[in-house]
Each structure stands twice: as structure tokens, then as C-alpha cells.
Amino acid sequence: MSATARAPRPGPASSGAAGVTPSRVAAAMLLTDLRQGHLLDASFDRHAGPLDARDRRWVQELVWGMLRSRARLDAQLSGLVRGGLAVLDADVLDLLRMGAYQLLHMGSVPAYAAIGQTVELSKRRHGIGASKLVNAVLRRLDRERDTLTSQLTQQQQSGDVFDALALEHSHPRFIVQRWVQQFGEAEAARLLAVNNAAAPMVLRPHARSVDTLAAELAAPGVPGSPLPPVPDSLHLDGPVAVAHRGALRQGPFSARATP
């Protein structure tokens, strides 16, 4: 299958396209920026900045997760497109990856929403031909996800250790080969898994102790624990928008993602 693509229609992320959530519009515009060489953080602020906090987190989960899983997503999608993914317009391919990531990795998104929203977004950006392709591919991916996962596992087992780890952890083969040779297979696999996971969030309190900050976070149900390698800091045990929690909006801490 193939599609003749038109240039994406510009527009602010917050305005959205009819029938498409502003979050997905922002995600698509962000991916367009990345293909043009823009920096990820700056593009995120430009397109997701007008959204509310919950929608910004959703866009980040989708885009960051899709980028981390791109090689594996491509392996799952490639057999569903006649001629392979190389025949697709780059933007249509990114929209397919977005839809596939929602289907396979975002349990909070119903299949009908992942498919329907991606199809509508494809139609708005590229026309009816692209939307039909996206609809057919994502519906088949949804129907055959177990079979495709099994085929992917067989593909991993049939290749060498470098190909298997590259596919499993969605890393370039040359990096996998270098790490396996330097650290051994088991340690390289651990490094690949950590390298492809979301970075933990660490808070450093201002004008208060770590214990005081931990108590303030515990009240609204935000669990945290000391992080010995980073003095006077608190490691969050899960992803929470703490800056939007009650009294914490006053900013008694600085936050950063820590590798």
C-alpha cells in the first residue's frame, strides 16, 4: 500500500483539527519539527505549551515513548505495508507510529480512539488516500497484534545477539555491538533497558529539609524516597505532575530528570 501525501497543514496545537484532539495535533506538529532538525524540548514547549498540564503529560508520554520504541514499532508495521515502510511519506509513517504506539503501549487509550483519531489526523494532513492506508494498517495491527508479536520474537531468535538486542531495545545495531563487546551480553542488555526507560524525577528542596518536602508530598499522595548519590534530594517513585499539586504550586523545590 502507498499514499500520495500533501504537505501538513500548519496551525497552532491548541486549535486542533475538527474531530482530532489538540494533544494529537501537537504531537504530530512536534514530530514534524523533529524531522526538520528542531530541538525536541523547544518544539515541545512551542506546540504542547498551550495545552493544560494533563494533556502536556499525555503528549510527552506519546512522543517520547514512540521515539524510544521506533525501531520495534517499525518492525511490527513493516509487514503491514505493501512495499515496506520506505514507500511512505515521512509524516504518514510518523502518524502510523503514533497510532501503533497508542494501540500497543498506552493502555489508557481505547483501540477505537487510537485508530479513529490517527485516521482523522491523517486525512486532515494528507487527504483521503493516506487516511485509508492508515486505517487499514492500524486495524490489522490491532487484530493481529498477538501474531505479529510472536513473529517479532521469532525474528529476534533467528538473528544474532546484536540484532536480537537491537530489536528488543530499539537501539542501533552498532551501539549494541559496541556495548556487548565492551561489557558482555548481560550487562549490555541491562544498559540498553535502562537507556530506553523514562528518566526518574528528582526534586531538590528550597529552604526546607528533604524530610519536610517528603511530608508535603505525602499529603497529596506523591511518594518519594531519599536518593543517597544525590545529597539533599528526593527521588519520586512514580510519574506525577507535582508542580500542580496544591501548596506545591509555590515551587518549594527544583525538579530534574536524572539518568
Tab-separated table of C-alpha atoms in Angstrom:
chain	number	residue	atom	x	y	z
A	1	MET	CA	0.000	0.000	0.000
A	2	SER	CA	1.127	3.564	-0.557
A	3	ALA	CA	-0.237	7.068	-0.315
A	4	THR	CA	0.315	10.326	-2.125
A	5	ALA	CA	0.951	12.816	0.641
A	6	ARG	CA	0.276	16.516	0.762
A	7	ALA	CA	2.219	18.883	2.980
A	8	PRO	CA	0.917	19.017	6.558
A	9	ARG	CA	-1.451	21.868	7.248
A	10	PRO	CA	0.076	24.350	9.684
A	11	GLY	CA	-1.758	25.602	12.705
A	12	PRO	CA	-1.339	26.105	16.444
A	13	ALA	CA	-1.503	22.985	18.554
A	14	SER	CA	-4.195	24.382	20.794
A	15	SER	CA	-6.639	24.946	17.943
A	16	GLY	CA	-6.790	21.298	16.883
A	17	ALA	CA	-8.379	19.884	13.748
A	18	ALA	CA	-12.039	19.017	13.665
A	19	GLY	CA	-12.502	15.621	15.225
A	20	VAL	CA	-8.897	15.365	16.427
A	21	THR	CA	-7.773	16.109	19.978
A	22	PRO	CA	-5.378	19.062	20.413
A	23	SER	CA	-2.927	16.678	22.103
A	24	ARG	CA	-2.580	14.565	18.963
A	25	VAL	CA	-2.321	17.643	16.759
A	26	ALA	CA	0.504	18.897	18.995
A	27	ALA	CA	2.254	15.510	18.854
A	28	ALA	CA	2.108	15.465	15.040
A	29	MET	CA	3.436	19.019	14.781
A	30	LEU	CA	6.223	18.168	17.216
A	31	LEU	CA	7.294	15.209	15.081
A	32	THR	CA	7.260	17.457	12.003
A	33	ASP	CA	9.678	19.792	13.781
A	34	LEU	CA	11.986	16.906	14.688
A	35	ARG	CA	12.187	15.760	11.071
A	36	GLN	CA	13.211	19.313	10.154
A	37	GLY	CA	16.036	19.278	12.699
A	38	HIS	CA	14.471	21.304	15.524
A	39	LEU	CA	15.347	20.569	19.147
A	40	LEU	CA	12.881	18.340	20.978
A	41	ASP	CA	12.438	20.424	24.145
A	42	ALA	CA	11.940	23.704	22.298
A	43	SER	CA	9.443	22.124	19.914
A	44	PHE	CA	7.562	20.555	22.799
A	45	ASP	CA	7.222	23.938	24.516
A	46	ARG	CA	6.029	25.547	21.281
A	47	HIS	CA	3.335	23.006	20.407
A	48	ALA	CA	2.334	21.496	23.760
A	49	GLY	CA	2.806	24.646	25.835
A	50	PRO	CA	-0.753	25.957	25.180
A	51	LEU	CA	-2.285	22.689	26.457
A	52	ASP	CA	-3.275	22.016	30.042
A	53	ALA	CA	-0.938	20.037	32.303
A	54	ARG	CA	-2.641	16.688	31.783
A	55	ASP	CA	-2.578	16.999	28.001
A	56	ARG	CA	1.075	18.080	28.033
A	57	ARG	CA	1.958	14.945	30.005
A	58	TRP	CA	-0.027	12.846	27.524
A	59	VAL	CA	1.813	14.358	24.543
A	60	GLN	CA	5.126	13.722	26.251
A	61	GLU	CA	4.212	10.122	27.023
A	62	LEU	CA	3.196	9.530	23.407
A	63	VAL	CA	6.069	11.263	21.617
A	64	TRP	CA	8.903	10.241	23.942
A	65	GLY	CA	7.570	6.683	24.119
A	66	MET	CA	7.172	6.433	20.348
A	67	LEU	CA	10.711	7.676	19.773
A	68	ARG	CA	12.125	5.200	22.289
A	69	SER	CA	10.229	2.329	20.605
A	70	ARG	CA	10.558	3.427	16.987
A	71	ALA	CA	12.709	0.554	15.691
A	72	ARG	CA	10.447	-2.054	17.279
A	73	LEU	CA	7.321	-0.288	16.011
A	74	ASP	CA	8.786	-0.203	12.522
A	75	ALA	CA	9.461	-3.937	12.656
A	76	GLN	CA	5.826	-4.547	13.614
A	77	LEU	CA	4.467	-2.200	10.943
A	78	SER	CA	6.745	-3.084	8.046
A	79	GLY	CA	4.957	-6.292	7.082
A	80	LEU	CA	1.604	-4.496	7.013
A	81	VAL	CA	2.521	-2.017	4.273
A	82	ARG	CA	2.907	-3.285	0.721
A	83	GLY	CA	6.380	-2.355	-0.453
A	84	GLY	CA	7.606	-1.685	3.082
A	85	LEU	CA	7.770	1.491	5.122
A	86	ALA	CA	10.225	3.119	2.703
A	87	VAL	CA	7.379	3.816	0.257
A	88	LEU	CA	5.543	6.005	2.764
A	89	ASP	CA	5.748	9.752	3.182
A	90	ALA	CA	7.760	10.507	6.330
A	91	ASP	CA	4.848	12.260	8.020
A	92	VAL	CA	2.410	9.436	7.256
A	93	LEU	CA	4.918	6.990	8.726
A	94	ASP	CA	5.209	9.054	11.912
A	95	LEU	CA	1.411	9.146	12.197
A	96	LEU	CA	1.351	5.351	11.843
A	97	ARG	CA	3.971	5.074	14.588
A	98	MET	CA	1.862	7.352	16.780
A	99	GLY	CA	-1.218	5.208	16.264
A	100	ALA	CA	0.712	1.981	16.758
A	101	TYR	CA	2.271	3.212	19.987
A	102	GLN	CA	-1.144	4.126	21.364
A	103	LEU	CA	-2.506	0.710	20.396
A	104	LEU	CA	0.353	-1.362	21.758
A	105	HIS	CA	1.771	0.615	24.672
A	106	MET	CA	-0.799	3.103	26.026
A	107	GLY	CA	-3.358	1.024	27.859
A	108	SER	CA	-5.406	4.104	28.772
A	109	VAL	CA	-6.229	4.716	25.088
A	110	PRO	CA	-9.066	2.555	23.667
A	111	ALA	CA	-8.303	0.921	20.334
A	112	TYR	CA	-11.158	2.750	18.603
A	113	ALA	CA	-9.729	6.107	19.720
A	114	ALA	CA	-6.148	5.258	18.747
A	115	ILE	CA	-7.281	4.196	15.284
A	116	GLY	CA	-10.049	6.723	14.644
A	117	GLN	CA	-8.071	9.753	15.794
A	118	THR	CA	-4.994	8.755	13.794
A	119	VAL	CA	-7.104	8.154	10.685
A	120	GLU	CA	-8.776	11.551	11.014
A	121	LEU	CA	-5.454	13.269	11.631
A	122	SER	CA	-4.009	11.572	8.538
A	123	LYS	CA	-6.964	12.755	6.456
A	124	ARG	CA	-6.593	16.335	7.682
A	125	ARG	CA	-2.859	16.397	6.976
A	126	HIS	CA	-2.651	14.275	3.811
A	127	GLY	CA	-6.071	13.502	2.362
A	128	ILE	CA	-8.353	10.514	1.974
A	129	GLY	CA	-5.769	8.206	0.390
A	130	ALA	CA	-3.422	8.405	3.366
A	131	SER	CA	-6.305	8.009	5.808
A	132	LYS	CA	-7.446	4.797	4.127
A	133	LEU	CA	-3.944	3.385	4.324
A	134	VAL	CA	-3.579	4.327	7.986
A	135	ASN	CA	-6.990	2.852	8.784
A	136	ALA	CA	-6.173	-0.469	7.088
A	137	VAL	CA	-2.740	-0.806	8.686
A	138	LEU	CA	-3.813	0.084	12.232
A	139	ARG	CA	-6.913	-2.116	12.137
A	140	ARG	CA	-4.833	-5.057	11.006
A	141	LEU	CA	-2.227	-4.292	13.672
A	142	ASP	CA	-4.969	-4.307	16.287
A	143	ARG	CA	-6.471	-7.586	15.028
A	144	GLU	CA	-3.170	-9.397	14.613
A	145	ARG	CA	-1.139	-7.934	17.454
A	146	ASP	CA	-0.538	-11.333	19.120
A	147	THR	CA	0.572	-12.935	15.862
A	148	LEU	CA	2.806	-10.002	14.999
A	149	THR	CA	4.389	-10.069	18.458
A	150	SER	CA	5.072	-13.781	18.062
A	151	GLN	CA	6.631	-13.182	14.639
A	152	LEU	CA	8.801	-10.444	16.108
A	153	THR	CA	10.003	-12.812	18.820
A	154	GLN	CA	10.879	-15.424	16.197
A	155	GLN	CA	12.730	-12.762	14.220
A	156	GLN	CA	14.783	-11.896	17.291
A	157	GLN	CA	15.616	-15.541	17.938
A	158	SER	CA	16.644	-16.177	14.337
A	159	GLY	CA	19.185	-13.334	14.236
A	160	ASP	CA	22.496	-12.923	16.035
A	161	VAL	CA	22.702	-11.490	19.534
A	162	PHE	CA	23.331	-7.966	18.216
A	163	ASP	CA	20.248	-7.967	16.004
A	164	ALA	CA	18.127	-9.509	18.761
A	165	LEU	CA	19.094	-6.899	21.363
A	166	ALA	CA	18.818	-4.048	18.854
A	167	LEU	CA	15.261	-5.079	18.021
A	168	GLU	CA	14.199	-5.798	21.582
A	169	HIS	CA	15.504	-2.500	22.954
A	170	SER	CA	15.066	-0.355	19.822
A	171	HIS	CA	18.720	0.690	19.555
A	172	PRO	CA	21.044	0.957	16.546
A	173	ARG	CA	22.927	-2.270	15.927
A	174	PHE	CA	26.365	-0.607	16.060
A	175	ILE	CA	25.715	0.635	19.610
A	176	VAL	CA	24.518	-2.800	20.700
A	177	GLN	CA	27.573	-4.468	19.179
A	178	ARG	CA	29.936	-1.991	20.850
A	179	TRP	CA	28.352	-2.445	24.285
A	180	VAL	CA	28.208	-6.235	24.068
A	181	GLN	CA	31.879	-6.348	23.127
A	182	GLN	CA	32.803	-3.917	25.875
A	183	PHE	CA	30.566	-5.079	28.743
A	184	GLY	CA	29.268	-8.533	27.823
A	185	GLU	CA	25.787	-9.547	26.722
A	186	ALA	CA	24.033	-9.463	30.120
A	187	GLU	CA	25.381	-6.064	31.153
A	188	ALA	CA	24.766	-4.623	27.697
A	189	ALA	CA	21.143	-5.780	27.849
A	190	ARG	CA	20.748	-4.076	31.226
A	191	LEU	CA	22.275	-0.837	29.907
A	192	LEU	CA	20.001	-0.910	26.858
A	193	ALA	CA	16.918	-1.366	29.030
A	194	VAL	CA	17.901	1.488	31.335
A	195	ASN	CA	18.882	3.727	28.432
A	196	ASN	CA	15.439	3.299	26.878
A	197	ALA	CA	13.433	3.868	30.060
A	198	ALA	CA	11.934	7.165	31.190
A	199	ALA	CA	14.388	9.046	33.383
A	200	PRO	CA	13.442	9.204	37.084
A	201	MET	CA	12.424	12.564	38.523
A	202	VAL	CA	14.498	14.027	41.368
A	203	LEU	CA	13.480	17.025	43.495
A	204	ARG	CA	15.840	19.295	45.398
A	205	PRO	CA	14.090	21.354	48.125
A	206	HIS	CA	14.450	25.098	48.591
A	207	ALA	CA	14.675	26.494	52.145
A	208	ARG	CA	13.440	23.258	53.715
A	209	SER	CA	14.742	19.806	54.520
A	210	VAL	CA	14.281	16.690	52.436
A	211	ASP	CA	12.116	15.248	55.242
A	212	THR	CA	9.837	18.307	55.193
A	213	LEU	CA	9.449	18.124	51.427
A	214	ALA	CA	8.735	14.378	51.643
A	215	ALA	CA	5.972	15.048	54.180
A	216	GLU	CA	4.444	17.782	51.999
A	217	LEU	CA	4.452	15.444	49.017
A	218	ALA	CA	2.981	12.575	51.008
A	219	ALA	CA	-0.128	14.580	51.903
A	220	PRO	CA	-1.445	14.727	48.314
A	221	GLY	CA	-0.245	11.168	47.723
A	222	VAL	CA	3.059	11.694	45.928
A	223	PRO	CA	5.500	9.025	47.190
A	224	GLY	CA	9.207	9.817	47.286
A	225	SER	CA	12.379	8.471	48.845
A	226	PRO	CA	15.897	9.818	49.550
A	227	LEU	CA	18.472	9.399	46.820
A	228	PRO	CA	21.857	8.774	48.506
A	229	PRO	CA	24.055	9.517	45.465
A	230	VAL	CA	22.471	12.988	45.209
A	231	PRO	CA	22.670	14.773	48.599
A	232	ASP	CA	19.595	16.623	49.873
A	233	SER	CA	17.380	15.269	47.127
A	234	LEU	CA	14.205	13.231	46.863
A	235	HIS	CA	13.527	10.599	44.206
A	236	LEU	CA	9.900	10.317	43.080
A	237	ASP	CA	8.629	6.755	42.993
A	238	GLY	CA	6.301	7.391	40.058
A	239	PRO	CA	5.413	9.961	37.348
A	240	VAL	CA	3.404	12.761	38.970
A	241	ALA	CA	2.936	16.406	38.000
A	242	VAL	CA	3.953	17.571	41.466
A	243	ALA	CA	4.183	21.217	40.419
A	244	HIS	CA	0.403	21.254	40.051
A	245	ARG	CA	-0.393	19.739	43.457
A	246	GLY	CA	-1.983	22.175	45.894
A	247	ALA	CA	0.501	24.091	48.042
A	248	LEU	CA	3.390	22.777	45.966
A	249	ARG	CA	2.469	25.234	43.202
A	250	GLN	CA	4.524	27.765	45.167
A	251	GLY	CA	7.626	25.863	43.982
A	252	PRO	CA	9.479	24.797	47.164
A	253	PHE	CA	11.765	22.637	45.031
A	254	SER	CA	13.537	22.316	41.712
A	255	ALA	CA	12.941	19.260	39.573
A	256	ARG	CA	15.099	17.481	37.060
A	257	ALA	CA	15.163	14.160	35.245
A	258	THR	CA	18.179	12.128	36.317
A	259	PRO	CA	19.756	9.434	34.120
